[in-house]
Coordinates of C-alpha atoms in Angstrom, one line a residue:
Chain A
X870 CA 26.7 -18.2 4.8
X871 CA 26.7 -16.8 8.3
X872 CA 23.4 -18.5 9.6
X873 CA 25.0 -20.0 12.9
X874 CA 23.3 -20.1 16.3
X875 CA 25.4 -17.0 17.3
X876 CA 24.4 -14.9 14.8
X877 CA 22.3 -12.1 16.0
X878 CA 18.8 -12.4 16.2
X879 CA 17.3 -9.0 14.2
X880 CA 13.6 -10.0 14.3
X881 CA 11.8 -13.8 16.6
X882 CA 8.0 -14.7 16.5
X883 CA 7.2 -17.2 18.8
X884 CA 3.9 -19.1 18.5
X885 CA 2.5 -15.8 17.2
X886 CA -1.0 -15.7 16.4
X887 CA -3.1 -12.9 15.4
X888 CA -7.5 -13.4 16.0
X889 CA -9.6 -10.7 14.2
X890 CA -13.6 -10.8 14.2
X891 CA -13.6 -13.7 15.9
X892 CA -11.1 -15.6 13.4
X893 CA -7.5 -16.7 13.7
X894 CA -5.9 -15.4 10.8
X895 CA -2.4 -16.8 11.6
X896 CA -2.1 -19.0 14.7
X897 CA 1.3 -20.4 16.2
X898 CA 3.8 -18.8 13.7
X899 CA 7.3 -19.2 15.0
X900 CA 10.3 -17.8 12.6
X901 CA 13.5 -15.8 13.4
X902 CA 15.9 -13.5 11.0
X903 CA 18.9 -13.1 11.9
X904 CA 21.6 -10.8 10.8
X905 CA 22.7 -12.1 6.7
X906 CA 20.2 -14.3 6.8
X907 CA 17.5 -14.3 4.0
X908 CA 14.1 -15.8 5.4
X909 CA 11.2 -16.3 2.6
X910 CA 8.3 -17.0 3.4
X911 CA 5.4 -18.5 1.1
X912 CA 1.8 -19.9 0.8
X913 CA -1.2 -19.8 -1.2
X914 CA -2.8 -16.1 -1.3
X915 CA -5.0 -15.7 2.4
X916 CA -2.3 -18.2 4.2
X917 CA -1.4 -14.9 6.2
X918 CA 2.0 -14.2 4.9
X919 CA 1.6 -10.0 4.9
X920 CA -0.1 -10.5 8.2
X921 CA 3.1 -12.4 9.4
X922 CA 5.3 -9.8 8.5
X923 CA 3.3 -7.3 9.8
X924 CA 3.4 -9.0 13.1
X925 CA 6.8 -9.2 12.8
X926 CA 7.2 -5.9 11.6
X927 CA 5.4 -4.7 14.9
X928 CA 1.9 -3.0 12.8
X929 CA 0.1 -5.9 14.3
X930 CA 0.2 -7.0 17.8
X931 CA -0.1 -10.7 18.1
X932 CA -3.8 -11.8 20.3
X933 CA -0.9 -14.7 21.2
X934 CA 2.1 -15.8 21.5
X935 CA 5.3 -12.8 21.2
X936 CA 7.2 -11.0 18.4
X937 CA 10.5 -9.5 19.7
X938 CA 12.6 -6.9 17.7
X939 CA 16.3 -6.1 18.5
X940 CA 16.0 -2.5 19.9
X941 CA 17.0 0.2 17.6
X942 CA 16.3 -2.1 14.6
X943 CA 16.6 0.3 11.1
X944 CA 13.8 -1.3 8.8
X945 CA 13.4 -1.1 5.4
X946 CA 10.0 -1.8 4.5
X947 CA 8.2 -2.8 0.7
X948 CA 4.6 -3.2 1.6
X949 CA 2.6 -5.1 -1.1
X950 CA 0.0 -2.0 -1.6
X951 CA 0.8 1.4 -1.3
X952 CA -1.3 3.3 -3.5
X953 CA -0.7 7.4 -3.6
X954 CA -3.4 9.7 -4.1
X955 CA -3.2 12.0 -7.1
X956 CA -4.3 14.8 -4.9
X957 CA -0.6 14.2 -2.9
X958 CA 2.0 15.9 -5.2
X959 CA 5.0 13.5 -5.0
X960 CA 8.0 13.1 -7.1
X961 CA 10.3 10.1 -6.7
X962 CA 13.0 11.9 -5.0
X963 CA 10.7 13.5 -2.3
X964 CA 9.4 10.3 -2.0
X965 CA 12.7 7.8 -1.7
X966 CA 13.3 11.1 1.5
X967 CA 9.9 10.1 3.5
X968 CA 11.3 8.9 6.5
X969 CA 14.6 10.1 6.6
X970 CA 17.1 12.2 5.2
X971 CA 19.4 11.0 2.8
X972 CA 22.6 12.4 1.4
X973 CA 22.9 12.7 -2.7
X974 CA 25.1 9.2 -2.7
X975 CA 23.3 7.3 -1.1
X976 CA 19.9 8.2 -2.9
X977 CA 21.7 8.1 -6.7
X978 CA 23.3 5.0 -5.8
X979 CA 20.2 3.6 -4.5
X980 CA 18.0 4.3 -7.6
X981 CA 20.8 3.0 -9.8
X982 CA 21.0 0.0 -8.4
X983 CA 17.2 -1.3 -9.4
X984 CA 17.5 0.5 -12.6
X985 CA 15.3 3.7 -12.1
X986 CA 17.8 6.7 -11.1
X987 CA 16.6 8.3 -14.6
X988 CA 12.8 8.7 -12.8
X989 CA 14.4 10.7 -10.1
X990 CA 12.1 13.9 -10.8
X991 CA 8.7 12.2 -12.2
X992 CA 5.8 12.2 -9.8
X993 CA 5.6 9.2 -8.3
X994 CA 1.9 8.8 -10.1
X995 CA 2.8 8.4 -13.3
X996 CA 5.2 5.4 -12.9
X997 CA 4.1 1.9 -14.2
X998 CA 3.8 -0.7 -11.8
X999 CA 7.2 -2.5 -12.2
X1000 CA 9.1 1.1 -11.7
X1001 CA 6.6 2.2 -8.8
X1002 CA 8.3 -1.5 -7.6
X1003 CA 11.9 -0.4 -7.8
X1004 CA 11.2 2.3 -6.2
X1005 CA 9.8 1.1 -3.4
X1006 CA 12.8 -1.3 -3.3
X1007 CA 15.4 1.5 -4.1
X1008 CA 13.9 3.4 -1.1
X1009 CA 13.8 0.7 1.2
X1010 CA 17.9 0.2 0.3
X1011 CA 19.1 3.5 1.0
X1012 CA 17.9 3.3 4.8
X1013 CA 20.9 1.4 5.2
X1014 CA 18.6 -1.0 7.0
X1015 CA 19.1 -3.6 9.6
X1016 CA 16.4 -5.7 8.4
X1017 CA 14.8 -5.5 4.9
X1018 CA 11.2 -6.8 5.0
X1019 CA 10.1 -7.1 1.4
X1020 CA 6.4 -7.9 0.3
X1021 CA 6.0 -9.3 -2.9
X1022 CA 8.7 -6.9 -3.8
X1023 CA 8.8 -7.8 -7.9
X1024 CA 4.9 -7.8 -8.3
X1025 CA 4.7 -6.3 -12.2
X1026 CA 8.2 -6.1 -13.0
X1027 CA 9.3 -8.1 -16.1
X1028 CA 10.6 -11.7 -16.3
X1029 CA 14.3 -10.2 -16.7
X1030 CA 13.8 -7.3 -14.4
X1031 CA 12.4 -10.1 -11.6
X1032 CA 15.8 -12.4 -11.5
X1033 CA 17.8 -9.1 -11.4
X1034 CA 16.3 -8.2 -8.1
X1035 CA 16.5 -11.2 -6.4
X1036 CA 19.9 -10.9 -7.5
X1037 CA 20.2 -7.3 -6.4
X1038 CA 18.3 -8.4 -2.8
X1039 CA 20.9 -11.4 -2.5
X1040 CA 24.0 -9.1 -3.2
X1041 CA 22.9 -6.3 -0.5
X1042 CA 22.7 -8.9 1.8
X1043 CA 26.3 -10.1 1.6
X1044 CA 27.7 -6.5 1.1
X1045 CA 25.8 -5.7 4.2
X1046 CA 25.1 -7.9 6.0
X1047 CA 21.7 -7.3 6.9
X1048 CA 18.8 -9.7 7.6
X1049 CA 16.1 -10.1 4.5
X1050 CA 12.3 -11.5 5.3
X1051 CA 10.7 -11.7 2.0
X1052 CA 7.3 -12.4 0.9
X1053 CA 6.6 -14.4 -2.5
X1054 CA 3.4 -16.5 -3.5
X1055 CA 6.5 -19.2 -5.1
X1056 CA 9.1 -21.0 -4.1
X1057 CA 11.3 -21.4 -7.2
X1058 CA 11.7 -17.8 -7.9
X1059 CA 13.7 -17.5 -4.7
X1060 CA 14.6 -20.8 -4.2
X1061 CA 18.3 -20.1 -4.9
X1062 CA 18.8 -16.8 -3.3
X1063 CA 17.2 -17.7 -0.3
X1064 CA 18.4 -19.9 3.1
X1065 CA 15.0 -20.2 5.0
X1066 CA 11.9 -21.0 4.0
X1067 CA 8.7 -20.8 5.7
X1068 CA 6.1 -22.4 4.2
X1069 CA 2.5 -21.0 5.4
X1070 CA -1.2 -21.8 5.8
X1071 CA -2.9 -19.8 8.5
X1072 CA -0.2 -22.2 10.6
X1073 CA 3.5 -22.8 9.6
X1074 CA 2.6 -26.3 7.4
X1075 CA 6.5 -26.6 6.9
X1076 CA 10.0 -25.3 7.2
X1077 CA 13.7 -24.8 6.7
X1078 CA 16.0 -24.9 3.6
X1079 CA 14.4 -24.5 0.4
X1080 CA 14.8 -27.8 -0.9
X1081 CA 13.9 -29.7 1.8
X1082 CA 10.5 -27.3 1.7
X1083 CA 10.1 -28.3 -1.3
X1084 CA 10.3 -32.2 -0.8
X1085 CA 8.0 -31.8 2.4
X1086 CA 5.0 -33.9 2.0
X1087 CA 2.9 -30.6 4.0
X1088 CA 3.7 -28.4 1.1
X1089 CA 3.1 -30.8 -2.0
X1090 CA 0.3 -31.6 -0.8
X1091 CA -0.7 -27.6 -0.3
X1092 CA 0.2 -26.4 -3.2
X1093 CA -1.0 -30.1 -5.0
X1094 CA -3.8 -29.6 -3.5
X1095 CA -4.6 -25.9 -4.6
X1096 CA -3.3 -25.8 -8.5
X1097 CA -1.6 -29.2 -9.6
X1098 CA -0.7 -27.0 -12.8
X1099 CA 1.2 -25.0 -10.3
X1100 CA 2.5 -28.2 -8.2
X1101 CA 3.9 -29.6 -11.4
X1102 CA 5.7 -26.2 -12.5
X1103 CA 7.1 -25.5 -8.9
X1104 CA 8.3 -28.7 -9.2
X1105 CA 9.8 -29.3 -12.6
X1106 CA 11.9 -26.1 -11.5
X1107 CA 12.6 -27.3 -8.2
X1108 CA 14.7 -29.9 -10.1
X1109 CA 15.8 -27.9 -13.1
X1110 CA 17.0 -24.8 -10.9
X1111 CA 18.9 -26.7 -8.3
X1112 CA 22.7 -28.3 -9.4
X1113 CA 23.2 -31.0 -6.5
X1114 CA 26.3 -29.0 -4.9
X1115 CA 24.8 -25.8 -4.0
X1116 CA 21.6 -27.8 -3.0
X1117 CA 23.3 -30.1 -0.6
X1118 CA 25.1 -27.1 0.8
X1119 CA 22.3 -24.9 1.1
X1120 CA 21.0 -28.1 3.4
X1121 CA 24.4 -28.8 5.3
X1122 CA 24.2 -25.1 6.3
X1123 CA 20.6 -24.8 7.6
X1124 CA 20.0 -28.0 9.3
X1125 CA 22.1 -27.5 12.3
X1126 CA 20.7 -23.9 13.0
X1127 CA 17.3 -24.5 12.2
X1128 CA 16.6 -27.8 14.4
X1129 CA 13.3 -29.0 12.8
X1130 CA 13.2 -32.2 11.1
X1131 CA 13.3 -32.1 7.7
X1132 CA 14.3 -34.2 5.2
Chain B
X592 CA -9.9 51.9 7.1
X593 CA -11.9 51.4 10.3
X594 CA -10.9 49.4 13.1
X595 CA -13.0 46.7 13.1
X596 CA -12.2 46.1 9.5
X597 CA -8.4 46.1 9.9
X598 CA -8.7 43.5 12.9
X599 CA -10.8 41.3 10.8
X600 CA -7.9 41.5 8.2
X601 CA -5.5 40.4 10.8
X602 CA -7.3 37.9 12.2
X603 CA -8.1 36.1 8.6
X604 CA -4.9 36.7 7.8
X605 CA -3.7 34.3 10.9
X606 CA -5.8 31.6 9.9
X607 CA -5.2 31.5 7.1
X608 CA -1.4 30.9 7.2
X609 CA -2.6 27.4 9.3
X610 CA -5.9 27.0 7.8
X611 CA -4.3 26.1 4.6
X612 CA -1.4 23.9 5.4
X613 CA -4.4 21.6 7.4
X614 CA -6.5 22.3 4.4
X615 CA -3.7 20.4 2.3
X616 CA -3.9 17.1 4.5
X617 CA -7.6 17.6 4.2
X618 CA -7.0 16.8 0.1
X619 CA -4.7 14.3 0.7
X620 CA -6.4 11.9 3.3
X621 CA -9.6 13.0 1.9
X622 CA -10.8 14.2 5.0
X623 CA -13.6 16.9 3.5
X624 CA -16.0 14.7 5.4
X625 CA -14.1 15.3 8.7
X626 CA -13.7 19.0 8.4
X627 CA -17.6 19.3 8.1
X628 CA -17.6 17.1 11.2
X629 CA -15.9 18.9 13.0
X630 CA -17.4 22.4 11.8
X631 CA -20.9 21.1 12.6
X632 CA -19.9 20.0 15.9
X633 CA -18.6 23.6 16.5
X634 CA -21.7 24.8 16.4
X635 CA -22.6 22.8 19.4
X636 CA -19.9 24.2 21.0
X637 CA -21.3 27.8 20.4
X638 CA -24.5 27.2 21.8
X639 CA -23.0 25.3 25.0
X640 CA -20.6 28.2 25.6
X641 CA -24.0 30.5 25.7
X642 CA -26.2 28.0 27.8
X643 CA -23.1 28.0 29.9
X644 CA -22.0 31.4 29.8
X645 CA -18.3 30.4 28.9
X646 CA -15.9 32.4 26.6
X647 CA -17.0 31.3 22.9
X648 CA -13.2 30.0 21.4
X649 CA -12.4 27.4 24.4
X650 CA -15.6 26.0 24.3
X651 CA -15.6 25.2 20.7
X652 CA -12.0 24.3 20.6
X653 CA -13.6 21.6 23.5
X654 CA -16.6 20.1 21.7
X655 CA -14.8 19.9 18.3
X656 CA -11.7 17.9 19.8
X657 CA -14.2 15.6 21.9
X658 CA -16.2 14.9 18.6
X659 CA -12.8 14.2 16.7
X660 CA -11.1 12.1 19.6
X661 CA -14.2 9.8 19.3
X662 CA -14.0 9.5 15.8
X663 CA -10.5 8.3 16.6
X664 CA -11.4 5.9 18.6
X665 CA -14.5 4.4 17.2
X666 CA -12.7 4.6 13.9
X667 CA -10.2 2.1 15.5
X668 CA -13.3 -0.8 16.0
X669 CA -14.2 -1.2 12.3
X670 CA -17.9 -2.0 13.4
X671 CA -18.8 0.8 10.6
X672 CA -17.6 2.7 8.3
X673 CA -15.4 5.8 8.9
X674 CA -18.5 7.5 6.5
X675 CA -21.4 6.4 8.0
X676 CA -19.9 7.7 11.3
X677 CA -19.1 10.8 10.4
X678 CA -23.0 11.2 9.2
X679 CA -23.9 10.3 12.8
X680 CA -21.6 12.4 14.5
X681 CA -21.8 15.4 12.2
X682 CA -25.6 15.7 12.1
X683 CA -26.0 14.4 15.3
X684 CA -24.2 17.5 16.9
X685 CA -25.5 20.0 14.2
X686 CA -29.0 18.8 15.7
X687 CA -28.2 19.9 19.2
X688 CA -26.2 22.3 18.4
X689 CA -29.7 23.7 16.9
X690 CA -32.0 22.4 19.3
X691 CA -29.8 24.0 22.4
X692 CA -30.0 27.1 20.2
X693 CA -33.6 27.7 19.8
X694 CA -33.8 26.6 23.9
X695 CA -31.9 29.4 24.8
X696 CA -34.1 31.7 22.7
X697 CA -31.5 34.1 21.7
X698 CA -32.5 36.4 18.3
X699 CA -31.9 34.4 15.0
X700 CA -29.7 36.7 13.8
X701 CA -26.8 35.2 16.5
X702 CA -27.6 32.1 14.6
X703 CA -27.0 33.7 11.1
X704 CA -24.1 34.8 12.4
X705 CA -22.5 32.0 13.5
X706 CA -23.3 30.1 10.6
X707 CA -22.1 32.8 7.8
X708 CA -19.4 34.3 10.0
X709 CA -18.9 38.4 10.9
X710 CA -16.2 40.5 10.5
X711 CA -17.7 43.0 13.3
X712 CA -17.4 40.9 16.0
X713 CA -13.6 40.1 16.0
X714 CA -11.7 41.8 19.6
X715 CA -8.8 42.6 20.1
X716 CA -8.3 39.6 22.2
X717 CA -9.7 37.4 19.7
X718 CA -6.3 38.5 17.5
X719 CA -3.8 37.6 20.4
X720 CA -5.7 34.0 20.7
X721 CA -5.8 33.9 17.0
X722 CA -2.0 34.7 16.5
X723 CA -1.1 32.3 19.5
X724 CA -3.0 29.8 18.3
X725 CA -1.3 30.2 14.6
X726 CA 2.1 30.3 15.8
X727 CA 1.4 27.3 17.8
X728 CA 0.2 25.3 14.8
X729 CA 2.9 26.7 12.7
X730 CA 5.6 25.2 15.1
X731 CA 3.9 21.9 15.8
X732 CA 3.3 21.3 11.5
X733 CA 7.3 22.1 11.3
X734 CA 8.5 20.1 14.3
X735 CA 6.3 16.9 13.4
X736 CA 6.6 17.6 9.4
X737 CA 8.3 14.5 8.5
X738 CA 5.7 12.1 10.5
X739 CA 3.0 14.2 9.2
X740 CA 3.9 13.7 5.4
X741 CA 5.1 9.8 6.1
X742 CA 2.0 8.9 7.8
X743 CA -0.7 11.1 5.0
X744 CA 1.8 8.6 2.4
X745 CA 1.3 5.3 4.2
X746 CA 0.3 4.6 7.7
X747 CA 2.2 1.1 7.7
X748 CA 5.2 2.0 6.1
X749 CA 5.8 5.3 8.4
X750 CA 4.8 3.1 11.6
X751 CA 7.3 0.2 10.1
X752 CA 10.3 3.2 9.6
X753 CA 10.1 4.3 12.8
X754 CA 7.8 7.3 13.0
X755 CA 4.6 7.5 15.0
X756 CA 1.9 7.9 13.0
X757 CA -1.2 7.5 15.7
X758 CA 0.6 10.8 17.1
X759 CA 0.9 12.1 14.2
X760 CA -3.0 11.4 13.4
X761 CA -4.1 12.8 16.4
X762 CA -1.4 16.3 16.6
X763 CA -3.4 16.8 12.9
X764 CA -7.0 16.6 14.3
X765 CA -6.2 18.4 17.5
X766 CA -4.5 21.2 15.2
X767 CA -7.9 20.9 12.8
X768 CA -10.2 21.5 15.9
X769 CA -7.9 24.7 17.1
X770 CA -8.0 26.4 13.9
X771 CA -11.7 26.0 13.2
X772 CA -12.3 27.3 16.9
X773 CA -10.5 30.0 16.0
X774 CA -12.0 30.5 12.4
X775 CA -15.3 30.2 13.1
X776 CA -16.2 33.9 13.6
X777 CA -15.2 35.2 11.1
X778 CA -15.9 32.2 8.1
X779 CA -18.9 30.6 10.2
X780 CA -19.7 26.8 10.7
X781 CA -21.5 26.2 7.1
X782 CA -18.4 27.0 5.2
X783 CA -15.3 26.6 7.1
X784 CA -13.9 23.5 5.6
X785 CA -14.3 25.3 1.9
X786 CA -11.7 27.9 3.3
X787 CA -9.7 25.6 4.0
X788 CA -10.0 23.1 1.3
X789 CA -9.9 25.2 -1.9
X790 CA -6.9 26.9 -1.5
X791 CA -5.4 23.6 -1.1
X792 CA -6.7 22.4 -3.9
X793 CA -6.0 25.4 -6.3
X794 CA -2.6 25.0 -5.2
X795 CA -2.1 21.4 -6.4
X796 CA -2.1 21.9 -10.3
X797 CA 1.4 24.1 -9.2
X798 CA 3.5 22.0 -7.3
X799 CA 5.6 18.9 -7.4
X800 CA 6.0 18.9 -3.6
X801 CA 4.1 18.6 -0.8
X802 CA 5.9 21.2 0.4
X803 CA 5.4 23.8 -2.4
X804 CA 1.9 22.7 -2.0
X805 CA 1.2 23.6 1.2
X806 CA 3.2 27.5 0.7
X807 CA 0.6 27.9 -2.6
X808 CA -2.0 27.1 -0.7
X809 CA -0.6 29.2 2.0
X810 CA -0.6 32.3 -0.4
X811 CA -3.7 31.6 -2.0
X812 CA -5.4 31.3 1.2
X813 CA -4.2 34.7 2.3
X814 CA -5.2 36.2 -0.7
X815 CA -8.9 34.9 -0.7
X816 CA -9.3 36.0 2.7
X817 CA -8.7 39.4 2.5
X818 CA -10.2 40.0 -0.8
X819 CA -13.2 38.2 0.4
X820 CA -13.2 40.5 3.3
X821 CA -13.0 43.2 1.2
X822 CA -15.9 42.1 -0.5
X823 CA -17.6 41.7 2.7
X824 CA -17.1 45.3 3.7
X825 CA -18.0 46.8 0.2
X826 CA -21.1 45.1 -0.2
X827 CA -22.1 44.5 3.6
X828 CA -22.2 40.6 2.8
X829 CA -21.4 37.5 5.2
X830 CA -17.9 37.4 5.6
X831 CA -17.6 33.5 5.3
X832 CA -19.5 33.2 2.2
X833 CA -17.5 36.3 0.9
X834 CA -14.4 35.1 1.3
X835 CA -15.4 31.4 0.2
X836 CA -16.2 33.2 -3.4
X837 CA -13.4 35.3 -3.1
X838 CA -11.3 31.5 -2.6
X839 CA -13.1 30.1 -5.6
X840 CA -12.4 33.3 -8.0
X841 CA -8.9 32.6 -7.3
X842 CA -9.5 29.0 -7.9
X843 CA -10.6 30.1 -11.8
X844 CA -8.3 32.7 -12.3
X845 CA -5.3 30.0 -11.5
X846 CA -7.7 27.6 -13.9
X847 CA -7.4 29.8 -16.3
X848 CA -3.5 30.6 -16.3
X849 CA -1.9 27.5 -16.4
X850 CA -4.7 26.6 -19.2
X851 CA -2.9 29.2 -20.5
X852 CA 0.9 28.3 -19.8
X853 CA 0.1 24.6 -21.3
X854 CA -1.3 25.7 -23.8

C-alpha cells in the first residue's frame, strides 16, 4: 500500500478544534489523508466524528488549530443526513447530476457498481434507506474524486450489501488511487479495508493501524467503558477477522509513516 | 382593449415568467414564511418612498433587501429560531410600514391599493423596469442554475462539491426582493407570495424535474395572471386578489385532471 511519507497529502488537520456555545466539541484533532490512503475514523456517537470531517471537509472552520486542503481538491462527499423534501421533484438521475455534469458512462457505471443502476428514473423519495445509501455513494463515485469523505456511508443497508461496499470503497481506491476518510461508529467492520485509524472522543484518544487501535488501552477502555456488550463483540472479531499475516503487515506498513507510538 | 389594461397584461406577464421560478424555491426550502417577510416589509418601503418623495420600485426593492440581508445574517447566530424572527421582522415592518402611513395622512384608498394591488396604475416605464428586471432575473437563475438547485438539495454537500452556496442563498433572496418590488402594484403586499407560491405548487404533481417544475409553474403562472386580470377588468375587482383566484382555479382544474389521468 502506498502510504509513504512522500505520498501526497490530499486533506491535514493539525490540532484542530472546533468551540460552539461556549463548548469545545472537538479540540486538538490532528489526522492527514493522503492520496490511496484509507483513513477511518471512529468513536462513540457525540465524540465529534461528522464534525471532524466537516472540518476537514472545509463546512466548519476550526475556533483553533488549521485544516489545509490541496488546492483544486475534487471531493466526493456522503453526508450522514440528507433528507429531500417531497415538495423538490428529484429522480435519481437528476440527482447523481447535482454538482456536475456527467457523461452516460460514467453515471451507468457508477450506479452499477453499488447495485442500484435499475433506480435510475425513480424519485429519489421513494427509495428505502439502504438504496437512498448507494446512491449517495454511487454519486459520490462518479465525480472521479480526489478525496472520498464518506459518513456512515452503509447506515440501513443489509448485512451482505454492508461488506460489499467496503469492498466496493477498498477497490476504487486501488483502481484510483484516491484518498478515502470514512466515518463508522465500529472498528471491525472496516478493520480490514482500512490503513488508519483514528480513534475519537471529543480529542483523538488513540491512533494508527487498526490493530494496534484496537489493542490500545485508550480505546478498550472507551468503548469498555461505554457498552462492554459492544467491547466484547468488537473484540471477539478483532481476533476472528484478523489472520496474523495481513495483520502484521497492515502494522509494518503504517508504523513508519504514522510516527505515534503504538503498540 | 384599452391601454391601461394591455400594459397591465404585459407587466403581469413579466413577472410572472420570474415570479414563478422563485416561487418554486419558495416550496422547496419552505420559505412561504420568508416571502410574507419580505412582502410585509415592502409595504414599509411604500410608505418611505411617499414620506420621502422617492420613486416607489427602488425604494421597495431597498427596504425588502435590507429586511432579507438581516435575516441572513441573524439567521447565521442561532440565538433564535429562523421562525420566531421572521414574526419580528415581518410584523415589525408591517407595523411601520402602517404607522408611517397613517402619519403621512394620505386617503385610505392609496392604502387599499397597495395592499390589493391595481391594474390602473401600471406606466409605461413601470413595463421597461419590469421587463429589465425579468430578464435580469431570468439570466442570473440560468447562469447560477446548478448552485441554486445543489444548495435548495443540501447546503453541506453543494459547499463540500465545490459550489458556493452562501452566494447562491443570497443571489435567491436578492432576486425574491426584485421581483416583489416589481410585483407589488399590480398583486399588492397581502397576497404576493400566493402568486408566487401556487403556481409552483400546482406544478409539482406534473414533473419529475426541478427543471420541468419550474417551466409548469412558469406557464401556470402566466396563465393565472392574465385570466385573473381579466377578471379584474370584467368585474372591477382588486387585481391581486383577482389573479390569486384566478391561480387557485387553475390549481383545481389541474387537481382535477390528473385525478382524472390516474384514475
Amino acid at each position: 500500500m502506498s502510504t509513504t511519507d512522500n505520498t501526497e497529502s490530499l486533506v491535514q488537520l493539525h490540532n484542530a478544534g472546533l468551540r460552539e456555545q461556549g463548548r469545545w466539541r472537538v479540540r486538538g484533532i490532528s489526522l492527514r489523508v493522503r492520496a490511496g490512503e484509507i483513513v477511518t475514523l471512529i468513536g462513540p456517537n457525540g465524540s465529534g466524528k461528522s464534525t471532524t470531517a466537516k472540518l476537514a471537509l472545509g463546512l466548519l472552520t476550526p475556533s483553533e488549530g488549521r485544516a489545509e486542503r490541496r488546492p483544486g481538491l475534487r471531493v466526493g462527499y456522503v453526508p450522514q443526513a440528507l433528507a429531500i423534501d417531497a415538495a423538490m421533484p428529484m429522480s435519481v438521475d437528476r440527482f447523481m447530476r447535482l454538482s456536475n455534469r456527467l457523461d452516460e458512462n460514467t453515471l451507468v457505471e457508477a450506479l452499477e457498481s453499488t447495485g442500484v443502476a435499475n433506480l435510475r428514473h425513480e424519485p429519489v423519495t421513494a427509495l428505502s434507506g439502504g438504496q437512498y445509501q448507494r446512491v449517495l455513494i454511487a454519486r459520490a463515485i462518479a465525480r472521479e474524486p480526489d478525496l472520498l469523505v464518506l459518513d456512515e456511508p452503509v447506515q440501513g443497508v443489509d448485512l451482505p450489501g454492508e461488506a460489499a461496499l467496503y469492498q466496493l470503497i477498498a477497490d476504487i481506491r486501488r483502481e484510483r488511487g484516491c484518498g478515502v476518510l470514512m466515518i463508522s461508529h465500529d472498528l471491525h467492520v472496516v478493520m480490514a479495508a482500512t490503513d488508519q485509524v483514528v480513534c475519537l472522543n471529543g480529542h483523538v484518544c488513540c491512533h494508527g493501524a487498526p490493530r494496534a487501535v484496537a489493542e490500545d488501552p485508550a480505546y478498550q477502555a472507551l468503548y469498555g467503558k461505554l457498552s462492554p456488550a459492544l467491547a466484547v463483540y468488537t473484540h471477539h472479531h478483532d481476533h476472528e477477522h484478523l489472520p496474523d499475516g495481513s495483520v502484521r503487515q497492515i502494522d509494518n506498513n503504517a508504523s513508519p509513516g504514522c510516527g505515534h507510538d503504538h503498540g | 382593449m384599452d391601454d391601461f389594461f394591455v400594459r397591465a397584461l404585459l407587466a403581469a406577464g413579466g413577472i410572472a415568467l420570474v415570479a414563478a421560478p422563485l416561487g418554486c424555491f419558495i416550496v422547496w426550502r419552505r420559505m412561504a414564511y420568508f416571502g410574507d417577510t419580505l412582502a410585509h416589509s415592502s409595504l414599509l418601503g411604500v410608505a418611505l418612498s411617499l414620506a420621502a418623495d422617492v420613486p416607489l420600485i427602488p425604494a421597495v426593492f431597498t427596504v425588502s433587501l435590507a429586511v432579507a440581508l438581516t435575516l441572513v445574517v441573524l439567521q447565521r447566530r442561532e440565538w433564535v429560531s429562523t421562525d420566531a424572527l421572521l414574526g419580528l421582522l415581518s410584523h415589525a415592518s408591517l407595523a411601520i410600514g402602517l404607522v408611517v402611513f397613517a402619519l403621512l395622512e394620505r386617503p385610505s384608498a392609496y392604502l387599499a391599493e397597495m395592499l390589493l394591488g391595481d391594474i390602473l396604475t401600471v406606466s409605461q416605464r413601470d413595463i421597461v423596469l419590469i421587463f429589465s428586471v425579468a430578464l435580469a432575473v431570468a439570466v442570473v437563475l440560468l447562469l447560477a442554475w446548478r448552485p441554486l438547485i445543489a444548495m435548495t438539495v443540501n447546503h453541506d454537500l453543494a459547499e463540500a462539491e465545490g459550489q458556493n452556496p452562501v452566494l447562491a442563498h443570497v443571489l435567491l433572496v436578492v432576486m425574491m426582493a426584485a421581483v416583489i418590488a416589481v410585483a407589488i402594484q399590480i398583486v399588492g403586499v397581502l397576497l404576493i407570495t400566493a402568486m408566487l407560491i401556487i403556481p409552483a405548487v400546482t406544478a409539482r404533481r406534473f414533473a419529475a424535474r426541478p427543471e420541468t417544475m419550474v417551466l409548469f409553474a412558469v406557464g401556470f403562472a402566466v396563465l393565472a395572471t392574465q385570466v385573473g386580470l381579466w377578471g379584474s377588468l370584467q368585474w372591477d375587482t382588486p387585481s391581486g386578489p383577482s389573479i390569486v383566484v384566478a391561480s387557485l382555479a387553475v390549481f383545481l382544474v389541474s387537481l382535477a385532471v390528473s385525478r382524472g389521468r390516474h384514475a
